[in-house]
Each structure stands twice: as structure tokens, then as C-alpha cells.
mmCIF file of C-alpha atoms in Angstrom:
data_model
loop_
_atom_site.group_PDB
_atom_site.id
_atom_site.type_symbol
_atom_site.label_atom_id
_atom_site.label_comp_id
_atom_site.label_asym_id
_atom_site.label_seq_id
_atom_site.Cartn_x
_atom_site.Cartn_y
_atom_site.Cartn_z
ATOM 1 C CA ALA A 1 -166.266 5.517 -115.579
ATOM 2 C CA VAL A 2 -163.459 2.945 -115.761
ATOM 3 C CA PRO A 3 -165.398 0.389 -117.873
ATOM 4 C CA VAL A 4 -166.242 3.150 -120.365
ATOM 5 C CA LEU A 5 -162.624 4.267 -120.518
ATOM 6 C CA ARG A 6 -161.555 0.679 -121.133
ATOM 7 C CA ASP A 7 -164.147 0.174 -123.869
ATOM 8 C CA LEU A 8 -162.853 3.277 -125.619
ATOM 9 C CA THR A 9 -159.192 2.654 -124.674
ATOM 10 C CA LEU A 10 -158.984 6.187 -123.338
ATOM 11 C CA PRO A 11 -156.211 6.875 -120.808
ATOM 12 C CA ALA A 12 -157.100 8.831 -117.693
ATOM 13 C CA ALA A 13 -155.362 10.286 -114.653
ATOM 14 C CA VAL A 14 -157.025 10.084 -111.234
ATOM 15 C CA PHE A 15 -155.815 12.388 -108.466
ATOM 16 C CA VAL A 16 -156.475 11.003 -104.996
ATOM 17 C CA ALA A 17 -156.492 12.513 -101.527
ATOM 18 C CA THR A 18 -154.917 9.577 -99.731
ATOM 19 C CA GLY A 19 -156.089 10.148 -96.144
ATOM 20 C CA PRO A 20 -159.700 8.892 -96.236
ATOM 21 C CA MET A 21 -159.123 6.101 -98.760
ATOM 22 C CA GLY A 22 -160.407 2.737 -97.600
ATOM 23 C CA SER A 23 -162.418 4.245 -94.733
ATOM 24 C CA ASP A 24 -165.932 5.571 -94.131
ATOM 25 C CA GLN A 25 -164.564 9.093 -93.785
ATOM 26 C CA THR A 26 -165.072 11.731 -96.445
ATOM 27 C CA LEU A 27 -163.239 14.895 -97.458
ATOM 28 C CA TRP A 28 -164.108 17.989 -95.460
ATOM 29 C CA PRO A 29 -166.320 19.716 -98.101
ATOM 30 C CA ASP A 30 -168.289 16.491 -98.439
ATOM 31 C CA ARG A 31 -168.783 16.221 -94.680
ATOM 32 C CA LEU A 32 -170.253 19.712 -94.731
ATOM 33 C CA TRP A 33 -172.556 18.776 -97.625
ATOM 34 C CA LEU A 34 -173.762 15.647 -95.820
ATOM 35 C CA ALA A 35 -174.311 17.568 -92.582
ATOM 36 C CA ILE A 36 -176.434 20.213 -94.292
ATOM 37 C CA ALA A 37 -178.371 17.674 -96.366
ATOM 38 C CA ARG A 38 -179.165 15.344 -93.462
ATOM 39 C CA THR A 39 -179.787 17.695 -90.554
ATOM 40 C CA SER A 40 -183.258 18.149 -89.067
ATOM 41 C CA ALA A 41 -182.388 21.739 -88.138
ATOM 42 C CA THR A 42 -184.358 24.470 -89.903
ATOM 43 C CA GLU A 43 -181.578 27.065 -89.680
ATOM 44 C CA VAL A 44 -177.884 27.276 -88.912
ATOM 45 C CA ASP A 45 -175.748 29.951 -87.284
ATOM 46 C CA LEU A 46 -172.840 30.790 -89.570
ATOM 47 C CA SER A 47 -171.739 33.907 -87.709
ATOM 48 C CA ALA A 48 -168.223 32.487 -87.425
ATOM 49 C CA LEU A 49 -168.042 32.808 -91.217
ATOM 50 C CA GLY A 50 -169.626 36.245 -91.318
ATOM 51 C CA LEU A 51 -172.826 34.841 -92.824
ATOM 52 C CA GLY A 52 -175.220 35.246 -89.909
ATOM 53 C CA THR A 53 -178.071 32.784 -89.391
ATOM 54 C CA ARG A 54 -179.256 31.066 -92.547
ATOM 55 C CA SER A 55 -182.470 29.183 -93.269
ATOM 56 C CA LEU A 56 -182.326 25.494 -94.153
ATOM 57 C CA GLY A 57 -185.906 25.438 -95.392
ATOM 58 C CA GLY A 58 -185.819 23.527 -98.642
ATOM 59 C CA THR A 59 -183.292 22.039 -101.031
ATOM 60 C CA ALA A 60 -182.433 25.314 -102.729
ATOM 61 C CA ALA A 61 -181.809 27.062 -99.428
ATOM 62 C CA ARG A 62 -179.562 24.239 -98.227
ATOM 63 C CA GLY A 63 -177.612 24.315 -101.465
ATOM 64 C CA GLY A 64 -177.081 28.041 -101.087
ATOM 65 C CA VAL A 65 -175.946 27.651 -97.489
ATOM 66 C CA TYR A 66 -173.455 24.979 -98.500
ATOM 67 C CA ALA A 67 -172.015 27.043 -101.354
ATOM 68 C CA ALA A 68 -171.623 30.159 -99.207
ATOM 69 C CA ALA A 69 -170.144 28.294 -96.232
ATOM 70 C CA VAL A 70 -167.641 26.220 -98.179
ATOM 71 C CA ASP A 71 -166.366 29.301 -100.017
ATOM 72 C CA ARG A 72 -165.780 31.130 -96.747
ATOM 73 C CA LEU A 73 -164.111 28.099 -95.175
ATOM 74 C CA LYS A 74 -161.653 27.840 -98.069
ATOM 75 C CA ASP A 75 -160.400 31.341 -97.323
ATOM 76 C CA LEU A 76 -159.638 30.689 -93.639
ATOM 77 C CA ALA A 77 -156.255 29.739 -92.249
ATOM 78 C CA ASP A 78 -156.317 25.945 -92.192
ATOM 79 C CA ALA A 79 -156.303 25.525 -88.403
ATOM 80 C CA ARG A 80 -159.165 28.012 -88.157
ATOM 81 C CA ARG A 81 -161.002 26.271 -90.990
ATOM 82 C CA ILE A 82 -160.825 22.950 -89.150
ATOM 83 C CA ALA A 83 -162.085 24.485 -85.888
ATOM 84 C CA VAL A 84 -164.996 26.380 -87.487
ATOM 85 C CA LEU A 85 -166.009 23.379 -89.566
ATOM 86 C CA GLN A 86 -166.138 21.190 -86.468
ATOM 87 C CA GLN A 87 -168.365 23.753 -84.740
ATOM 88 C CA ILE A 88 -170.772 23.822 -87.683
ATOM 89 C CA LEU A 89 -170.871 20.021 -87.967
ATOM 90 C CA ALA A 90 -171.599 19.728 -84.238
ATOM 91 C CA VAL A 91 -174.443 22.249 -84.437
ATOM 92 C CA LEU A 92 -175.950 20.323 -87.342
ATOM 93 C CA GLY A 93 -175.668 17.036 -85.426
ATOM 94 C CA TYR A 94 -173.329 15.424 -87.935
ATOM 95 C CA ARG A 95 -171.516 12.192 -87.073
ATOM 96 C CA ASP A 96 -169.010 10.377 -89.267
ATOM 97 C CA GLY A 97 -170.482 7.224 -90.706
ATOM 98 C CA GLU A 98 -172.351 6.503 -93.927
ATOM 99 C CA PRO A 99 -170.501 8.505 -96.606
ATOM 100 C CA GLY A 100 -173.312 8.264 -99.149
ATOM 101 C CA PRO A 101 -172.246 9.378 -102.642
ATOM 102 C CA PHE A 102 -168.861 10.526 -101.335
ATOM 103 C CA GLU A 103 -167.448 7.125 -100.438
ATOM 104 C CA MET A 104 -163.746 7.010 -101.199
ATOM 105 C CA LEU A 105 -161.975 4.266 -103.123
ATOM 106 C CA SER A 106 -160.432 1.409 -101.199
ATOM 107 C CA TRP A 107 -156.841 0.579 -102.065
ATOM 108 C CA GLY A 108 -158.053 -2.726 -103.468
ATOM 109 C CA GLU A 109 -160.334 -0.858 -105.863
ATOM 110 C CA ALA A 110 -157.522 1.551 -106.719
ATOM 111 C CA HIS A 111 -155.199 -1.328 -107.576
ATOM 112 C CA GLU A 112 -157.834 -2.867 -109.850
ATOM 113 C CA ILE A 113 -158.371 0.443 -111.638
ATOM 114 C CA ILE A 114 -154.698 0.774 -112.534
ATOM 115 C CA SER A 115 -154.119 -2.916 -113.257
ATOM 116 C CA ASP A 116 -154.055 -2.559 -117.058
ATOM 117 C CA GLY A 117 -152.067 0.687 -117.110
ATOM 118 C CA LEU A 118 -154.784 2.709 -118.827
ATOM 119 C CA VAL A 119 -155.631 4.679 -115.685
ATOM 120 C CA THR A 120 -152.912 6.150 -113.487
ATOM 121 C CA LEU A 121 -153.073 7.477 -109.916
ATOM 122 C CA HIS A 122 -151.457 10.697 -108.757
ATOM 123 C CA PRO A 123 -151.289 12.588 -105.420
ATOM 124 C CA HIS A 124 -153.764 15.280 -104.396
ATOM 125 C CA THR A 125 -152.605 15.760 -100.754
ATOM 126 C CA VAL A 126 -153.735 13.748 -97.727
ATOM 127 C CA THR A 127 -156.764 15.689 -96.444
ATOM 128 C CA HIS A 128 -157.463 18.154 -99.281
ATOM 129 C CA PRO A 129 -156.647 21.445 -97.527
ATOM 130 C CA ILE A 130 -156.049 24.751 -99.266
ATOM 131 C CA LEU A 131 -152.251 24.640 -99.215
ATOM 132 C CA ALA A 132 -151.753 28.419 -99.228
ATOM 133 C CA ARG A 133 -153.675 28.562 -95.948
ATOM 134 C CA CYS A 134 -151.559 25.841 -94.259
ATOM 135 C CA SER A 135 -148.502 26.142 -92.039
ATOM 136 C CA ASP A 136 -145.107 25.298 -93.509
ATOM 137 C CA GLU A 137 -145.140 21.976 -91.673
ATOM 138 C CA ASP A 138 -148.583 21.035 -92.945
ATOM 139 C CA VAL A 139 -147.747 21.992 -96.537
ATOM 140 C CA GLU A 140 -144.810 19.596 -96.437
ATOM 141 C CA ARG A 141 -146.729 16.829 -94.689
ATOM 142 C CA GLU A 142 -149.718 16.998 -97.036
ATOM 143 C CA ILE A 143 -147.544 16.769 -100.140
ATOM 144 C CA VAL A 144 -144.793 14.412 -98.973
ATOM 145 C CA ASP A 145 -147.108 11.939 -97.231
ATOM 146 C CA SER A 146 -149.510 11.717 -100.171
ATOM 147 C CA CYS A 147 -146.602 11.171 -102.578
ATOM 148 C CA SER A 148 -145.083 8.525 -100.305
ATOM 149 C CA VAL A 149 -148.346 6.589 -100.007
ATOM 150 C CA LEU A 150 -148.883 6.634 -103.778
ATOM 151 C CA GLU A 151 -145.327 5.456 -104.374
ATOM 152 C CA HIS A 152 -145.808 2.617 -101.887
ATOM 153 C CA GLU A 153 -149.157 1.542 -103.345
ATOM 154 C CA THR A 154 -148.316 1.841 -107.040
ATOM 155 C CA GLY A 155 -144.584 1.182 -107.090
ATOM 156 C CA SER A 156 -143.997 4.376 -109.078
ATOM 157 C CA LYS A 157 -142.597 7.655 -107.817
ATOM 158 C CA PRO A 158 -145.147 10.414 -108.475
ATOM 159 C CA THR A 159 -144.116 13.106 -110.927
ATOM 160 C CA ILE A 160 -147.537 14.791 -111.352
ATOM 161 C CA PHE A 161 -149.612 16.518 -108.661
ATOM 162 C CA ALA A 162 -152.919 18.396 -108.532
ATOM 163 C CA TYR A 163 -153.525 21.223 -106.065
ATOM 164 C CA PRO A 164 -156.711 21.059 -103.970
ATOM 165 C CA ASN A 165 -159.203 23.620 -105.275
ATOM 166 C CA GLY A 166 -156.429 24.816 -107.565
ATOM 167 C CA ARG A 167 -157.061 28.539 -107.937
ATOM 168 C CA LEU A 168 -153.826 30.465 -108.379
ATOM 169 C CA HIS A 169 -154.096 31.876 -104.850
ATOM 170 C CA ASP A 170 -154.718 28.418 -103.355
ATOM 171 C CA PHE A 171 -151.036 27.422 -103.570
ATOM 172 C CA ASP A 172 -147.733 29.258 -103.324
ATOM 173 C CA GLU A 173 -143.979 28.933 -103.667
ATOM 174 C CA ARG A 174 -143.748 26.842 -100.491
ATOM 175 C CA ALA A 175 -145.817 24.106 -102.126
ATOM 176 C CA LYS A 176 -143.785 24.318 -105.319
ATOM 177 C CA ASP A 177 -140.540 23.991 -103.363
ATOM 178 C CA VAL A 178 -141.806 20.848 -101.605
ATOM 179 C CA LEU A 179 -142.973 19.373 -104.913
ATOM 180 C CA ARG A 180 -139.571 19.993 -106.506
ATOM 181 C CA GLY A 181 -137.874 18.370 -103.535
ATOM 182 C CA ARG A 182 -140.108 15.313 -103.940
ATOM 183 C CA GLY A 183 -139.278 14.996 -107.639
ATOM 184 C CA VAL A 184 -142.645 16.196 -108.940
ATOM 185 C CA ARG A 185 -142.225 17.783 -112.373
ATOM 186 C CA TRP A 186 -145.748 18.965 -113.175
ATOM 187 C CA ALA A 187 -148.576 20.290 -111.005
ATOM 188 C CA LEU A 188 -152.084 21.164 -112.139
ATOM 189 C CA SER A 189 -154.047 24.208 -111.104
ATOM 190 C CA THR A 190 -157.696 24.833 -112.004
ATOM 191 C CA ALA A 191 -156.914 28.109 -113.765
ATOM 192 C CA PRO A 192 -158.636 27.823 -117.165
ATOM 193 C CA GLY A 193 -156.523 27.750 -120.292
ATOM 194 C CA PHE A 194 -154.285 25.707 -122.546
ATOM 195 C CA ALA A 195 -150.820 24.702 -121.370
ATOM 196 C CA ASP A 196 -147.867 25.483 -123.591
ATOM 197 C CA ALA A 197 -144.071 25.473 -123.402
ATOM 198 C CA HIS A 198 -144.049 28.851 -121.667
ATOM 199 C CA CYS A 199 -146.225 27.811 -118.713
ATOM 200 C CA ASP A 200 -144.841 27.274 -115.242
ATOM 201 C CA PRO A 201 -144.774 23.443 -115.071
ATOM 202 C CA LEU A 202 -145.824 23.631 -111.412
ATOM 203 C CA ALA A 203 -148.865 25.804 -112.160
ATOM 204 C CA LEU A 204 -150.355 24.318 -115.312
ATOM 205 C CA PRO A 205 -153.819 25.481 -116.445
ATOM 206 C CA ARG A 206 -156.664 23.129 -117.313
ATOM 207 C CA LEU A 207 -160.026 23.096 -119.061
ATOM 208 C CA ALA A 208 -162.982 22.097 -116.907
ATOM 209 C CA VAL A 209 -165.542 19.722 -118.428
ATOM 210 C CA GLY A 210 -168.992 19.690 -116.831
ATOM 211 C CA SER A 211 -171.212 16.630 -116.729
ATOM 212 C CA ASP A 212 -173.900 18.659 -118.503
ATOM 213 C CA SER A 213 -171.623 19.659 -121.394
ATOM 214 C CA SER A 214 -172.624 18.400 -124.829
ATOM 215 C CA PHE A 215 -170.038 16.696 -126.998
ATOM 216 C CA ALA A 216 -170.280 19.562 -129.496
ATOM 217 C CA TYR A 217 -169.515 22.036 -126.711
ATOM 218 C CA PHE A 218 -166.613 19.849 -125.558
ATOM 219 C CA ARG A 219 -165.146 19.761 -129.065
ATOM 220 C CA LEU A 220 -165.436 23.530 -129.364
ATOM 221 C CA MET A 221 -163.771 24.065 -126.003
ATOM 222 C CA VAL A 222 -160.759 21.785 -126.521
ATOM 223 C CA SER A 223 -160.212 23.153 -130.038
ATOM 224 C CA GLY A 224 -159.752 26.646 -128.593
ATOM 225 C CA GLY A 225 -163.068 27.931 -129.873
ATOM 226 C CA LEU A 226 -163.992 29.595 -126.565
ATOM 227 C CA PRO A 227 -161.021 31.933 -126.030
ATOM 228 C CA ARG A 228 -162.736 34.579 -123.937
ATOM 229 C CA ARG A 229 -164.118 32.212 -121.361
ATOM 230 C CA TYR A 230 -161.290 29.699 -121.265
ATOM 231 C CA GLY A 231 -158.243 31.769 -122.130
ATOM 232 C CA GLY A 232 -157.751 29.994 -125.461
ATOM 233 C CA GLY A 233 -154.182 29.121 -126.246
ATOM 234 C CA ARG A 234 -153.054 32.535 -124.986
ATOM 235 C CA GLY A 235 -155.017 34.814 -122.585
ATOM 236 C CA ILE A 236 -154.946 33.194 -119.176
ATOM 237 C CA THR A 237 -152.131 30.890 -120.184
ATOM 238 C CA ALA A 238 -149.935 33.930 -120.783
ATOM 239 C CA ALA A 239 -150.711 35.147 -117.270
ATOM 240 C CA LEU A 240 -149.362 31.883 -115.903
ATOM 241 C CA ARG A 241 -146.016 32.207 -117.626
ATOM 242 C CA ALA A 242 -143.089 32.453 -115.248
ATOM 243 C CA PRO A 243 -139.396 33.144 -115.847
ATOM 244 C CA ARG A 244 -137.291 30.032 -116.224
ATOM 245 C CA PRO A 245 -134.742 29.496 -113.449
ATOM 246 C CA PRO A 246 -131.168 29.501 -114.788
ATOM 247 C CA GLY A 247 -130.250 26.169 -116.350
ATOM 248 C CA VAL A 248 -133.792 24.762 -116.179
ATOM 249 C CA ARG A 249 -135.512 23.490 -119.318
ATOM 250 C CA ARG A 250 -139.216 22.903 -119.766
#
């Protein structure tokens, strides 16, 4: 995408989970996808997720198993999520190695991407956990360490952050407190809607753009022409409004 952005002189922000960068490791949802896609097993026991035994017979079945399993994993306490994921990966015979389409950027590649200033890098935690399901210590470590690495690699102190997964129940006040302490001014959720001056700056909404969206559909969406689905300039955005702390401007 970077050559296209440069041809069009379009700025872009890239949010990176810093832990696996420059290695053959992948983020945990991608490890699950690879395990399901590559296994020779014809079924998998997902009783630990309350899903019973599921068939792996065919691409559609495997896609359904992945979607169901990853959704259940996201709702587990993080330590439990890690343990259950490891059990599933072991049953499927998965071993870390070839990351396939999920290979992470190296830091050399990251430096080249930001070399002309058009693209900027911002923190997205270290290992991409659901922060609301993490312990206090892990919430702080995931945010502070990712910010510190980005500051070291780019020379700029991060002021923008994106929450993993980003639903409103995927982060909480603990994460916001750590972000404030680290000097982060804005954090992005995945709640759909337009941001305005009344939004909580540490829970900003966004509009999702799919790879199958036509340009006409994109124009309609960003112009506010899809208010029911995307919250328009009001709707969902209004639900994200939070009282201003005394003395704080937005």
C-alpha cells in the first residue's frame, strides 16, 4: 500500500503491535488461523470454549470454526485465553515458523515506510491482547512497553494509540489512565461513527472500510450518508460522549 499512498501523496497512520515485529512469530489470532488452515485433523475439540467438537471438513467449515473460536477467546480473561489457545494449537499440531500472509514488518521495513514522513507509526500494544481482560500489571506493560519501543525506534513520543479489537467493552478506565500517564492524547476504538468535539478523546469512534467496498460506497459512508449503520455524525458518536474532567479541554 505504501507505494500507492506515495503516488497519491495520501498520509496514513499505521498502528503496530511491537512484540512480534522482526520475527517469524505472528499475533495470536493469526496463529489460530494458521493452525486451523494447515492442520491435517478432520475435527477439533473446542469444549474449553463451550463449542463442543467441530468438523474441519472443508474451507467453509474451517472458517466457521476460526470465527467462533476467536470470538470466544476474546471474551476470556487474558491468562485463560493464553492457556486455552495453547491447548488448541497443540491439538492441531501447530508449530511457530512460516508466518505466511501474517508476516510482521521488520524494523528496517518500518523505518523505510516512515522515511518521508507521509506514513506514521503508532502503538497498538505489544502482543495484541484484549486490555479489559488483562491484569492491571499487563495493561500497563502492554501500553507502556509498546509506547517506549515506538519512541525509541521513531524518535517521537507517541500521542495516539489504537485499542486491540477496539469494541467499547474491550478497554476500560485502567487503560485510559495508563495512556494519560504516558502522554497519549487520543485513542481509537472500533465503535462506528464520526468523531466530534464532544467525544471522549481516549475512546474515539472510527469508520471501517472493507477491501470489497466500492469507491462510491466509500464516498457515501465518509460523507455521513449511512447514518443508521455507521452512527452518522450523531447516533453512536453521542453514546461515546463523556463528561469533561474539570479544567480539561478537548
